[in-house]
Structure formats: C-alpha cells, structure tokens
PDB file of C-alpha atoms in Angstrom:
ATOM      1  CA  MET A1126       0.000   0.000   0.000  1.00 51.00           C
ATOM      2  CA  SER A1127       1.491   3.357  -1.012  1.00 54.00           C
ATOM      3  CA  THR A1128       1.783   6.296   1.385  1.00 58.00           C
ATOM      4  CA  THR A1129      -0.496   8.378  -0.861  1.00 65.00           C
ATOM      5  CA  ALA A1130      -3.206   5.741  -0.803  1.00 72.00           C
ATOM      6  CA  THR A1131      -3.053   5.581   3.013  1.00 90.00           C
ATOM      7  CA  TYR A1132      -3.245   9.334   3.240  1.00 91.00           C
ATOM      8  CA  ASP A1133      -6.274   9.327   0.925  1.00 89.00           C
ATOM      9  CA  GLU A1134      -7.882   6.601   2.961  1.00 91.00           C
ATOM     10  CA  ILE A1135      -7.389   8.586   6.162  1.00 92.00           C
ATOM     11  CA  ARG A1136      -8.756  11.707   4.525  1.00 91.00           C
ATOM     12  CA  GLU A1137     -11.755   9.765   3.251  1.00 92.00           C
ATOM     13  CA  ALA A1138     -12.426   8.269   6.688  1.00 91.00           C
ATOM     14  CA  ALA A1139     -12.111  11.705   8.326  1.00 92.00           C
ATOM     15  CA  GLN A1140     -14.514  13.225   5.798  1.00 93.00           C
ATOM     16  CA  ALA A1141     -16.990  10.362   6.306  1.00 92.00           C
ATOM     17  CA  ARG A1142     -16.860  11.016  10.053  1.00 93.00           C
ATOM     18  CA  LEU A1143     -17.414  14.756   9.583  1.00 93.00           C
ATOM     19  CA  ASP A1144     -20.365  13.997   7.297  1.00 94.00           C
ATOM     20  CA  LYS A1145     -21.857  11.662   9.871  1.00 94.00           C
ATOM     21  CA  ASN A1146     -21.419  14.217  12.653  1.00 95.00           C
ATOM     22  CA  MET A1147     -23.158  16.809  10.473  1.00 95.00           C
ATOM     23  CA  LYS A1148     -25.976  14.372   9.691  1.00 95.00           C
ATOM     24  CA  ILE A1149     -26.532  13.680  13.405  1.00 95.00           C
ATOM     25  CA  LYS A1150     -26.469  17.403  14.218  1.00 95.00           C
ATOM     26  CA  THR A1151     -29.035  18.095  11.505  1.00 95.00           C
ATOM     27  CA  LEU A1152     -31.251  15.208  12.658  1.00 95.00           C
ATOM     28  CA  ILE A1153     -31.121  16.420  16.288  1.00 94.00           C
ATOM     29  CA  ILE A1154     -31.874  20.015  15.329  1.00 93.00           C
ATOM     30  CA  ASP A1155     -34.783  18.943  13.097  1.00 92.00           C
ATOM     31  CA  ARG A1156     -36.170  16.507  15.662  1.00 90.00           C
ATOM     32  CA  LEU A1157     -36.023  18.958  18.550  1.00 90.00           C
ATOM     33  CA  GLY A1158     -36.972  22.012  16.499  1.00 88.00           C
ATOM     34  CA  LEU A1159     -33.872  23.891  17.715  1.00 89.00           C
ATOM     35  CA  GLU A1160     -33.302  27.362  16.323  1.00 89.00           C
ATOM     36  CA  VAL A1161     -29.615  26.843  15.645  1.00 90.00           C
ATOM     37  CA  SER A1162     -27.609  26.030  12.537  1.00 92.00           C
ATOM     38  CA  PRO A1163     -25.791  22.642  12.532  1.00 92.00           C
ATOM     39  CA  GLU A1164     -22.584  24.417  11.450  1.00 91.00           C
ATOM     40  CA  VAL A1165     -22.343  26.279  14.764  1.00 91.00           C
ATOM     41  CA  VAL A1166     -22.749  23.141  16.898  1.00 91.00           C
ATOM     42  CA  SER A1167     -19.281  21.847  17.750  1.00 92.00           C
ATOM     43  CA  ASP A1168     -18.506  18.133  17.821  1.00 93.00           C
ATOM     44  CA  ASN A1169     -17.574  18.157  21.508  1.00 92.00           C
ATOM     45  CA  GLN A1170     -20.273  20.526  22.722  1.00 85.00           C
ATOM     46  CA  PRO A1171     -22.212  19.001  25.631  1.00 86.00           C
ATOM     47  CA  LEU A1172     -25.795  18.118  24.713  1.00 86.00           C
ATOM     48  CA  PHE A1173     -27.152  18.863  28.185  1.00 84.00           C
ATOM     49  CA  GLY A1174     -26.778  21.886  30.410  1.00 76.00           C
ATOM     50  CA  ARG A1175     -24.870  24.791  28.911  1.00 72.00           C
ATOM     51  CA  GLY A1176     -24.316  22.978  25.604  1.00 72.00           C
ATOM     52  CA  LEU A1177     -27.454  22.445  23.547  1.00 79.00           C
ATOM     53  CA  GLU A1178     -29.524  22.789  26.745  1.00 80.00           C
ATOM     54  CA  MET A1179     -31.310  19.498  26.184  1.00 86.00           C
ATOM     55  CA  ASP A1180     -33.501  17.974  28.887  1.00 89.00           C
ATOM     56  CA  SER A1181     -34.642  14.407  29.594  1.00 89.00           C
ATOM     57  CA  LEU A1182     -37.593  14.699  27.193  1.00 92.00           C
ATOM     58  CA  ASP A1183     -35.173  15.729  24.441  1.00 92.00           C
ATOM     59  CA  SER A1184     -32.893  12.798  25.205  1.00 92.00           C
ATOM     60  CA  LEU A1185     -35.785  10.384  24.631  1.00 94.00           C
ATOM     61  CA  GLU A1186     -36.426  12.143  21.299  1.00 93.00           C
ATOM     62  CA  ILE A1187     -32.818  11.400  20.369  1.00 94.00           C
ATOM     63  CA  VAL A1188     -33.237   7.768  21.422  1.00 95.00           C
ATOM     64  CA  VAL A1189     -36.231   7.501  19.068  1.00 94.00           C
ATOM     65  CA  MET A1190     -34.345   9.286  16.260  1.00 94.00           C
ATOM     66  CA  VAL A1191     -31.258   7.043  16.606  1.00 95.00           C
ATOM     67  CA  ASN A1192     -33.496   3.973  16.626  1.00 94.00           C
ATOM     68  CA  ASN A1193     -35.410   5.091  13.518  1.00 93.00           C
ATOM     69  CA  GLU A1194     -32.419   6.352  11.524  1.00 94.00           C
ATOM     70  CA  PHE A1195     -29.700   3.865  12.429  1.00 94.00           C
ATOM     71  CA  GLY A1196     -31.533   0.892  13.976  1.00 94.00           C
ATOM     72  CA  VAL A1197     -29.517   1.355  17.170  1.00 95.00           C
ATOM     73  CA  SER A1198     -31.111   1.010  20.613  1.00 94.00           C
ATOM     74  CA  VAL A1199     -29.990   3.312  23.421  1.00 94.00           C
ATOM     75  CA  ASN A1200     -30.743   2.154  26.952  1.00 93.00           C
ATOM     76  CA  ASP A1201     -30.505   3.599  30.456  1.00 92.00           C
ATOM     77  CA  ASP A1202     -26.969   2.178  30.782  1.00 94.00           C
ATOM     78  CA  ASP A1203     -25.753   4.070  27.688  1.00 93.00           C
ATOM     79  CA  ILE A1204     -25.854   7.544  29.206  1.00 88.00           C
ATOM     80  CA  GLU A1205     -22.313   8.272  27.927  1.00 90.00           C
ATOM     81  CA  ALA A1206     -23.814   8.425  24.417  1.00 92.00           C
ATOM     82  CA  PHE A1207     -25.337  11.789  25.337  1.00 90.00           C
ATOM     83  CA  GLY A1208     -22.035  13.387  26.305  1.00 90.00           C
ATOM     84  CA  SER A1209     -21.545  15.183  22.987  1.00 92.00           C
ATOM     85  CA  ILE A1210     -22.108  14.846  19.243  1.00 94.00           C
ATOM     86  CA  ASN A1211     -18.838  12.896  19.009  1.00 95.00           C
ATOM     87  CA  ALA A1212     -19.893  10.589  21.852  1.00 95.00           C
ATOM     88  CA  LEU A1213     -23.258   9.941  20.177  1.00 95.00           C
ATOM     89  CA  VAL A1214     -21.663   9.193  16.788  1.00 95.00           C
ATOM     90  CA  ASP A1215     -19.095   6.922  18.498  1.00 95.00           C
ATOM     91  CA  PHE A1216     -21.962   5.042  20.133  1.00 96.00           C
ATOM     92  CA  VAL A1217     -23.927   4.707  16.878  1.00 95.00           C
ATOM     93  CA  GLU A1218     -20.865   3.490  14.962  1.00 93.00           C
ATOM     94  CA  ALA A1219     -20.051   0.948  17.683  1.00 95.00           C
ATOM     95  CA  HIS A1220     -23.562  -0.512  17.616  1.00 94.00           C
ATOM     96  CA  GLU A1221     -24.549  -0.254  13.942  1.00 88.00           C
ATOM     97  CA  ASP A1222     -24.859  -3.507  11.987  1.00 78.00           C
TER      98      ASP A1222
ATOM     99  CA  MET B 323     -51.709  -7.505  43.335  1.00 40.00           C
ATOM    100  CA  THR B 324     -55.073  -7.083  41.644  1.00 43.00           C
ATOM    101  CA  ALA B 325     -56.354 -10.279  40.095  1.00 45.00           C
ATOM    102  CA  MET B 326     -56.087 -10.608  36.343  1.00 55.00           C
ATOM    103  CA  LEU B 327     -59.032  -8.647  34.944  1.00 64.00           C
ATOM    104  CA  SER B 328     -59.558 -10.519  31.718  1.00 64.00           C
ATOM    105  CA  LYS B 329     -58.578 -13.739  30.073  1.00 61.00           C
ATOM    106  CA  PRO B 330     -56.255 -13.564  27.070  1.00 68.00           C
ATOM    107  CA  ASP B 331     -58.043 -13.527  23.715  1.00 67.00           C
ATOM    108  CA  THR B 332     -57.449 -16.810  21.923  1.00 60.00           C
ATOM    109  CA  LYS B 333     -55.504 -15.842  18.828  1.00 61.00           C
ATOM    110  CA  THR B 334     -52.227 -16.790  17.335  1.00 71.00           C
ATOM    111  CA  GLY B 335     -49.281 -14.534  18.138  1.00 81.00           C
ATOM    112  CA  PRO B 336     -48.745 -12.694  21.397  1.00 87.00           C
ATOM    113  CA  ALA B 337     -51.509 -12.875  24.018  1.00 91.00           C
ATOM    114  CA  THR B 338     -53.942  -9.966  23.736  1.00 95.00           C
ATOM    115  CA  PHE B 339     -56.397  -8.747  26.350  1.00 97.00           C
ATOM    116  CA  SER B 340     -59.695  -6.863  26.394  1.00 98.00           C
ATOM    117  CA  TYR B 341     -60.914  -4.583  29.154  1.00 98.00           C
ATOM    118  CA  SER B 342     -64.461  -3.343  29.859  1.00 98.00           C
ATOM    119  CA  SER B 343     -65.173   0.091  31.296  1.00 97.00           C
ATOM    120  CA  ASP B 344     -65.496  -1.526  34.743  1.00 97.00           C
ATOM    121  CA  ASP B 345     -62.065  -3.124  34.289  1.00 97.00           C
ATOM    122  CA  ILE B 346     -60.626   0.205  33.142  1.00 97.00           C
ATOM    123  CA  LYS B 347     -61.897   1.945  36.269  1.00 97.00           C
ATOM    124  CA  LYS B 348     -59.703  -0.450  38.265  1.00 95.00           C
ATOM    125  CA  MET B 349     -56.720   0.400  36.037  1.00 96.00           C
ATOM    126  CA  LEU B 350     -56.953   4.197  35.758  1.00 96.00           C
ATOM    127  CA  PRO B 351     -57.444   6.819  38.490  1.00 95.00           C
ATOM    128  CA  HIS B 352     -59.603   8.960  36.147  1.00 96.00           C
ATOM    129  CA  ARG B 353     -63.307   9.416  36.800  1.00 97.00           C
ATOM    130  CA  TRP B 354     -66.130  11.443  35.271  1.00 96.00           C
ATOM    131  CA  PRO B 355     -65.824  13.843  33.579  1.00 96.00           C
ATOM    132  CA  MET B 356     -62.231  12.913  32.722  1.00 97.00           C
ATOM    133  CA  LEU B 357     -62.497   9.168  32.077  1.00 98.00           C
ATOM    134  CA  MET B 358     -62.115   9.302  28.311  1.00 98.00           C
ATOM    135  CA  ILE B 359     -61.966   5.658  27.224  1.00 98.00           C
ATOM    136  CA  ASP B 360     -64.918   3.232  27.264  1.00 98.00           C
ATOM    137  CA  ARG B 361     -63.278  -0.043  26.281  1.00 98.00           C
ATOM    138  CA  ALA B 362     -59.884  -1.459  25.340  1.00 98.00           C
ATOM    139  CA  TYR B 363     -59.106  -4.493  23.178  1.00 98.00           C
ATOM    140  CA  ASP B 364     -56.261  -6.167  21.309  1.00 98.00           C
ATOM    141  CA  VAL B 365     -54.054  -5.021  24.190  1.00 98.00           C
ATOM    142  CA  ILE B 366     -50.575  -6.522  24.156  1.00 97.00           C
ATOM    143  CA  PRO B 367     -49.452  -5.509  27.662  1.00 96.00           C
ATOM    144  CA  GLY B 368     -46.637  -2.977  27.598  1.00 95.00           C
ATOM    145  CA  GLU B 369     -46.590  -2.866  23.797  1.00 97.00           C
ATOM    146  CA  SER B 370     -49.753  -1.823  21.971  1.00 98.00           C
ATOM    147  CA  GLY B 371     -53.526  -1.832  21.981  1.00 98.00           C
ATOM    148  CA  LYS B 372     -56.778  -0.410  20.729  1.00 98.00           C
ATOM    149  CA  GLY B 373     -59.669   1.289  22.453  1.00 98.00           C
ATOM    150  CA  VAL B 374     -63.023   2.925  21.960  1.00 98.00           C
ATOM    151  CA  LYS B 375     -64.382   6.264  23.123  1.00 98.00           C
ATOM    152  CA  SER B 376     -68.002   6.910  22.191  1.00 98.00           C
ATOM    153  CA  VAL B 377     -68.669  10.643  22.057  1.00 98.00           C
ATOM    154  CA  SER B 378     -72.035  11.680  23.494  1.00 97.00           C
ATOM    155  CA  VAL B 379     -73.738  15.038  23.257  1.00 97.00           C
ATOM    156  CA  ASN B 380     -73.807  14.893  27.066  1.00 96.00           C
ATOM    157  CA  GLU B 381     -70.012  15.293  27.324  1.00 97.00           C
ATOM    158  CA  PRO B 382     -69.546  18.290  29.645  1.00 97.00           C
ATOM    159  CA  PHE B 383     -67.075  20.027  27.308  1.00 97.00           C
ATOM    160  CA  PHE B 384     -69.753  20.428  24.635  1.00 98.00           C
ATOM    161  CA  ALA B 385     -71.499  22.941  26.916  1.00 97.00           C
ATOM    162  CA  GLY B 386     -68.753  25.415  26.150  1.00 97.00           C
ATOM    163  CA  HIS B 387     -66.999  24.042  23.036  1.00 97.00           C
ATOM    164  CA  TYR B 388     -69.013  25.547  21.513  1.00 97.00           C
ATOM    165  CA  PRO B 389     -72.539  26.413  22.641  1.00 96.00           C
ATOM    166  CA  ASP B 390     -73.881  26.445  19.078  1.00 97.00           C
ATOM    167  CA  HIS B 391     -71.293  24.221  17.387  1.00 97.00           C
ATOM    168  CA  SER B 392     -70.430  21.020  19.249  1.00 98.00           C
ATOM    169  CA  ILE B 393     -66.923  19.799  18.423  1.00 98.00           C
ATOM    170  CA  MET B 394     -64.703  17.684  20.646  1.00 98.00           C
ATOM    171  CA  PRO B 395     -61.603  19.659  21.733  1.00 98.00           C
ATOM    172  CA  GLY B 396     -58.414  18.256  20.215  1.00 98.00           C
ATOM    173  CA  VAL B 397     -56.794  18.061  23.637  1.00 97.00           C
ATOM    174  CA  MET B 398     -59.597  15.756  24.789  1.00 98.00           C
ATOM    175  CA  ILE B 399     -58.868  13.443  21.839  1.00 98.00           C
ATOM    176  CA  VAL B 400     -55.229  13.476  22.969  1.00 98.00           C
ATOM    177  CA  GLU B 401     -56.419  12.666  26.502  1.00 98.00           C
ATOM    178  CA  SER B 402     -58.397   9.660  25.168  1.00 98.00           C
ATOM    179  CA  MET B 403     -55.329   8.374  23.351  1.00 98.00           C
ATOM    180  CA  ALA B 404     -53.127   8.963  26.420  1.00 98.00           C
ATOM    181  CA  GLN B 405     -55.558   7.011  28.613  1.00 98.00           C
ATOM    182  CA  LEU B 406     -55.316   4.064  26.210  1.00 98.00           C
ATOM    183  CA  VAL B 407     -51.540   4.274  26.657  1.00 97.00           C
ATOM    184  CA  ALA B 408     -52.051   4.121  30.435  1.00 96.00           C
ATOM    185  CA  VAL B 409     -54.253   1.017  30.062  1.00 97.00           C
ATOM    186  CA  ILE B 410     -51.534  -0.699  27.993  1.00 97.00           C
ATOM    187  CA  TYR B 411     -48.951   0.282  30.605  1.00 95.00           C
ATOM    188  CA  VAL B 412     -50.995  -0.916  33.595  1.00 95.00           C
ATOM    189  CA  ALA B 413     -51.922  -4.123  31.722  1.00 95.00           C
ATOM    190  CA  GLU B 414     -48.213  -5.001  31.743  1.00 93.00           C
ATOM    191  CA  MET B 415     -48.272  -4.957  35.564  1.00 90.00           C
ATOM    192  CA  LEU B 416     -51.603  -6.791  35.863  1.00 91.00           C
ATOM    193  CA  GLU B 417     -50.871  -9.560  33.411  1.00 89.00           C
ATOM    194  CA  SER B 418     -47.240 -10.094  34.378  1.00 84.00           C
ATOM    195  CA  PRO B 419     -46.533 -13.611  35.668  1.00 79.00           C
ATOM    196  CA  VAL B 420     -44.127 -12.001  38.142  1.00 79.00           C
ATOM    197  CA  GLU B 421     -45.757 -11.113  41.465  1.00 74.00           C
ATOM    198  CA  GLN B 422     -46.237  -7.348  41.683  1.00 73.00           C
ATOM    199  CA  PRO B 423     -46.127  -5.256  44.872  1.00 71.00           C
ATOM    200  CA  ALA B 424     -49.494  -5.034  46.617  1.00 72.00           C
ATOM    201  CA  GLY B 425     -51.488  -1.843  46.106  1.00 80.00           C
ATOM    202  CA  ASP B 426     -53.714  -0.007  43.692  1.00 86.00           C
ATOM    203  CA  VAL B 427     -52.199  -0.287  40.211  1.00 87.00           C
ATOM    204  CA  SER B 428     -54.037   2.859  39.095  1.00 89.00           C
ATOM    205  CA  GLU B 429     -51.661   4.783  41.341  1.00 88.00           C
ATOM    206  CA  GLN B 430     -48.848   3.789  38.960  1.00 87.00           C
ATOM    207  CA  VAL B 431     -50.353   5.756  36.059  1.00 92.00           C
ATOM    208  CA  GLY B 432     -47.964   8.549  35.116  1.00 90.00           C
ATOM    209  CA  TYR B 433     -48.244  11.869  33.340  1.00 94.00           C
ATOM    210  CA  LEU B 434     -48.049  13.317  29.870  1.00 95.00           C
ATOM    211  CA  GLY B 435     -44.519  14.536  29.191  1.00 94.00           C
ATOM    212  CA  ALA B 436     -44.864  15.859  25.657  1.00 95.00           C
ATOM    213  CA  ILE B 437     -47.355  16.087  22.821  1.00 95.00           C
ATOM    214  CA  LYS B 438     -45.334  15.844  19.606  1.00 88.00           C
ATOM    215  CA  SER B 439     -46.523  16.831  16.166  1.00 86.00           C
ATOM    216  CA  VAL B 440     -50.135  15.755  16.624  1.00 96.00           C
ATOM    217  CA  LYS B 441     -52.314  16.404  13.591  1.00 97.00           C
ATOM    218  CA  PHE B 442     -56.068  16.787  13.761  1.00 98.00           C
ATOM    219  CA  ASN B 443     -57.586  15.785  10.428  1.00 97.00           C
ATOM    220  CA  LYS B 444     -61.279  15.666  11.139  1.00 97.00           C
ATOM    221  CA  LEU B 445     -63.839  17.329  13.403  1.00 98.00           C
ATOM    222  CA  VAL B 446     -65.176  14.980  16.070  1.00 98.00           C
ATOM    223  CA  VAL B 447     -68.812  15.594  16.926  1.00 98.00           C
ATOM    224  CA  PRO B 448     -71.522  14.031  19.122  1.00 98.00           C
ATOM    225  CA  GLY B 449     -72.403  10.542  17.888  1.00 98.00           C
ATOM    226  CA  ASP B 450     -68.902   9.771  16.647  1.00 98.00           C
ATOM    227  CA  GLN B 451     -67.054   6.742  17.940  1.00 98.00           C
ATOM    228  CA  LEU B 452     -63.322   7.255  18.306  1.00 98.00           C
ATOM    229  CA  VAL B 453     -61.326   4.121  17.627  1.00 98.00           C
ATOM    230  CA  LEU B 454     -58.018   4.655  19.410  1.00 98.00           C
ATOM    231  CA  SER B 455     -54.741   2.886  18.806  1.00 98.00           C
ATOM    232  CA  ALA B 456     -51.375   3.192  20.517  1.00 98.00           C
ATOM    233  CA  GLN B 457     -47.967   1.655  20.026  1.00 98.00           C
ATOM    234  CA  LEU B 458     -45.404   2.066  22.792  1.00 97.00           C
ATOM    235  CA  GLY B 459     -41.880   2.865  21.580  1.00 95.00           C
ATOM    236  CA  PRO B 460     -38.418   3.265  23.098  1.00 94.00           C
ATOM    237  CA  ARG B 461     -38.014   4.183  26.754  1.00 93.00           C
ATOM    238  CA  LEU B 462     -35.296   6.043  28.588  1.00 93.00           C
ATOM    239  CA  GLY B 463     -35.262   6.500  32.318  1.00 91.00           C
ATOM    240  CA  GLY B 464     -38.803   7.183  33.445  1.00 92.00           C
ATOM    241  CA  LEU B 465     -39.968   8.315  30.003  1.00 95.00           C
ATOM    242  CA  ARG B 466     -41.494   6.413  27.121  1.00 95.00           C
ATOM    243  CA  SER B 467     -42.264   7.436  23.569  1.00 96.00           C
ATOM    244  CA  VAL B 468     -45.603   6.341  22.057  1.00 97.00           C
ATOM    245  CA  THR B 469     -47.302   6.746  18.698  1.00 97.00           C
ATOM    246  CA  VAL B 470     -51.060   7.220  18.784  1.00 98.00           C
ATOM    247  CA  LYS B 471     -53.970   7.514  16.407  1.00 98.00           C
ATOM    248  CA  ALA B 472     -57.726   8.068  16.602  1.00 98.00           C
ATOM    249  CA  THR B 473     -60.105   7.286  13.761  1.00 98.00           C
ATOM    250  CA  VAL B 474     -63.827   7.817  13.175  1.00 98.00           C
ATOM    251  CA  ASP B 475     -65.504   5.529  10.616  1.00 98.00           C
ATOM    252  CA  GLY B 476     -62.057   4.483   9.407  1.00 98.00           C
ATOM    253  CA  GLN B 477     -60.927   8.060   8.768  1.00 98.00           C
ATOM    254  CA  THR B 478     -58.062   9.501  10.763  1.00 98.00           C
ATOM    255  CA  ALA B 479     -59.273  12.140  13.218  1.00 98.00           C
ATOM    256  CA  ALA B 480     -55.941  12.652  15.014  1.00 98.00           C
ATOM    257  CA  SER B 481     -52.480  11.108  14.975  1.00 98.00           C
ATOM    258  CA  GLY B 482     -49.047  11.849  16.351  1.00 97.00           C
ATOM    259  CA  SER B 483     -46.649  10.895  19.087  1.00 96.00           C
ATOM    260  CA  LEU B 484     -46.551  11.489  22.832  1.00 96.00           C
ATOM    261  CA  ILE B 485     -44.028  11.112  25.608  1.00 96.00           C
ATOM    262  CA  VAL B 486     -45.418   9.734  28.856  1.00 96.00           C
ATOM    263  CA  THR B 487     -43.838   9.190  32.238  1.00 94.00           C
ATOM    264  CA  THR B 488     -43.728   5.578  33.396  1.00 86.00           C
ATOM    265  CA  GLY B 489     -44.719   6.408  36.941  1.00 77.00           C
ATOM    266  CA  ARG B 490     -45.287   9.411  39.111  1.00 73.00           C
ATOM    267  CA  ALA B 491     -41.763  10.523  39.945  1.00 65.00           C
ATOM    268  CA  GLY B 492     -41.247  14.179  39.165  1.00 52.00           C
TER     269      GLY B 492
END
C-alpha cells in the first residue's frame, strides 16, 4: 500500500466522520426544532446543560431518532452516548450492523 | 396484586387482552368527567392496543366548546389516546406472571410529558365513535415514547406521538 493511498484513505475516513457528525447534528436540530444552525454546533459541545440545553424529554427524542435512523437502541446504561455529538456518533458506529 | 381482569383472547401470536369500562376503572385513576376511554381491546401488555371512546352530546365540554357548534376539543382526543396508553402500561403490571407489589395499580399511572406533532384531520362531533390505537416505543429512564392515532368511521381524526412518564416521579 502506497503512502499516498493511506493518506487518501485517512482523509476519506475523516470526511466520512465529519459527514456523519453533520448528519446527526441536523437530525437532532430537526427533531427537537432547535433554532440553531448545525454548522455552529461543535462536535464536543455538551448536549445537556450549557451545551445544547437538552432535557430528559429531548434525550428520549434522540433515542427515538437514533433507533429510527440507524436501527440502534440506546438504553438507560448508555448515558455516555449523550455526552456530545462525538460521543453519540461513536456510540452509533459501535452498535450499527 | 389485583387479580387478572380478563382472560387472554385466543388468537395466534402474542396474548392480547380486552378490558371493559369496569375493568378500566380499576386500572386508571380517572373518573367522570375525565375518564375518556370506554373499552380497550387487542391489548398486548406494555406494547400496543386499541380502544373505543363513544362521544355523546352529554359530554360536559360540549357545553362550552361551543354552545352552538359542538366539536370535541383536540386536547380531549389526545387525553383519550393517552388514557389508552395508560391502560396498555398498567396491563403489563396486571398480566405479568411475576408477582407485583401489593397496592392499587391505578396509582402507577404517570403523566403526559410531551405532545409531539399531533395532527387533527377531522372534526369529532356528538355521535362519533373514536377508535383509538397506541404503540409504545423506546423508553429512557422514566420516560417512554408512544405513537397514537384516533379514527372515526375508518378516517383519521388525530395522529401523532406522545411522551409519557412511566410512573409518578417528578
């Protein structure tokens, strides 16, 4: 495998991850009716509290969205998935078929 | 634990249950004028079910909604659908083979947490029979998502999704 090919592969994987983060941000914003643009939501911004200011009702909305869009179940034990956009995407990628 | 209120309907697939209005009064804390479901059937405890609410001209809300134009308030249709959800939820406790703590199961009925994107497609008037259906979805903590629908003569009167609390904490 050439160095260039590896570099391209890494770039491709990084872009795919950015795309997925953006998709999740857009889905969350649409689902919760947030008045914010996905571009201004950072990947490590907390979803609760001073981040996106989500509450427990919103977190269930995200559980439903993740289940519908990715076929991934989120349970009470998976609270780390709500840490940030990155944490949620990590969780989805780890549990997707 | 309250004794099982009804025998399972004999069908293939998961066991389903039917509940009369007398059964429902043992399952829900609601009473007149806020008991908004007359019968439940095809109930798969904790999962889904159907119900009936017959709308009479004697419903107290028609006195003011409106005096010369009787239409059932949309929020009361939502209440009917939410009470079906409560029946499905309580049925899970009643029909469970696992011994439940003693006490009145109707005290376990929770609250509405959110009314999401409910559409009202048809006016509901005295004489209509609402056929309610509910499907319980994912849960997280003490919250559960449900999709609900109400039809009259096969036409959708209201549909959408709700979030309910699975108990009375907070």
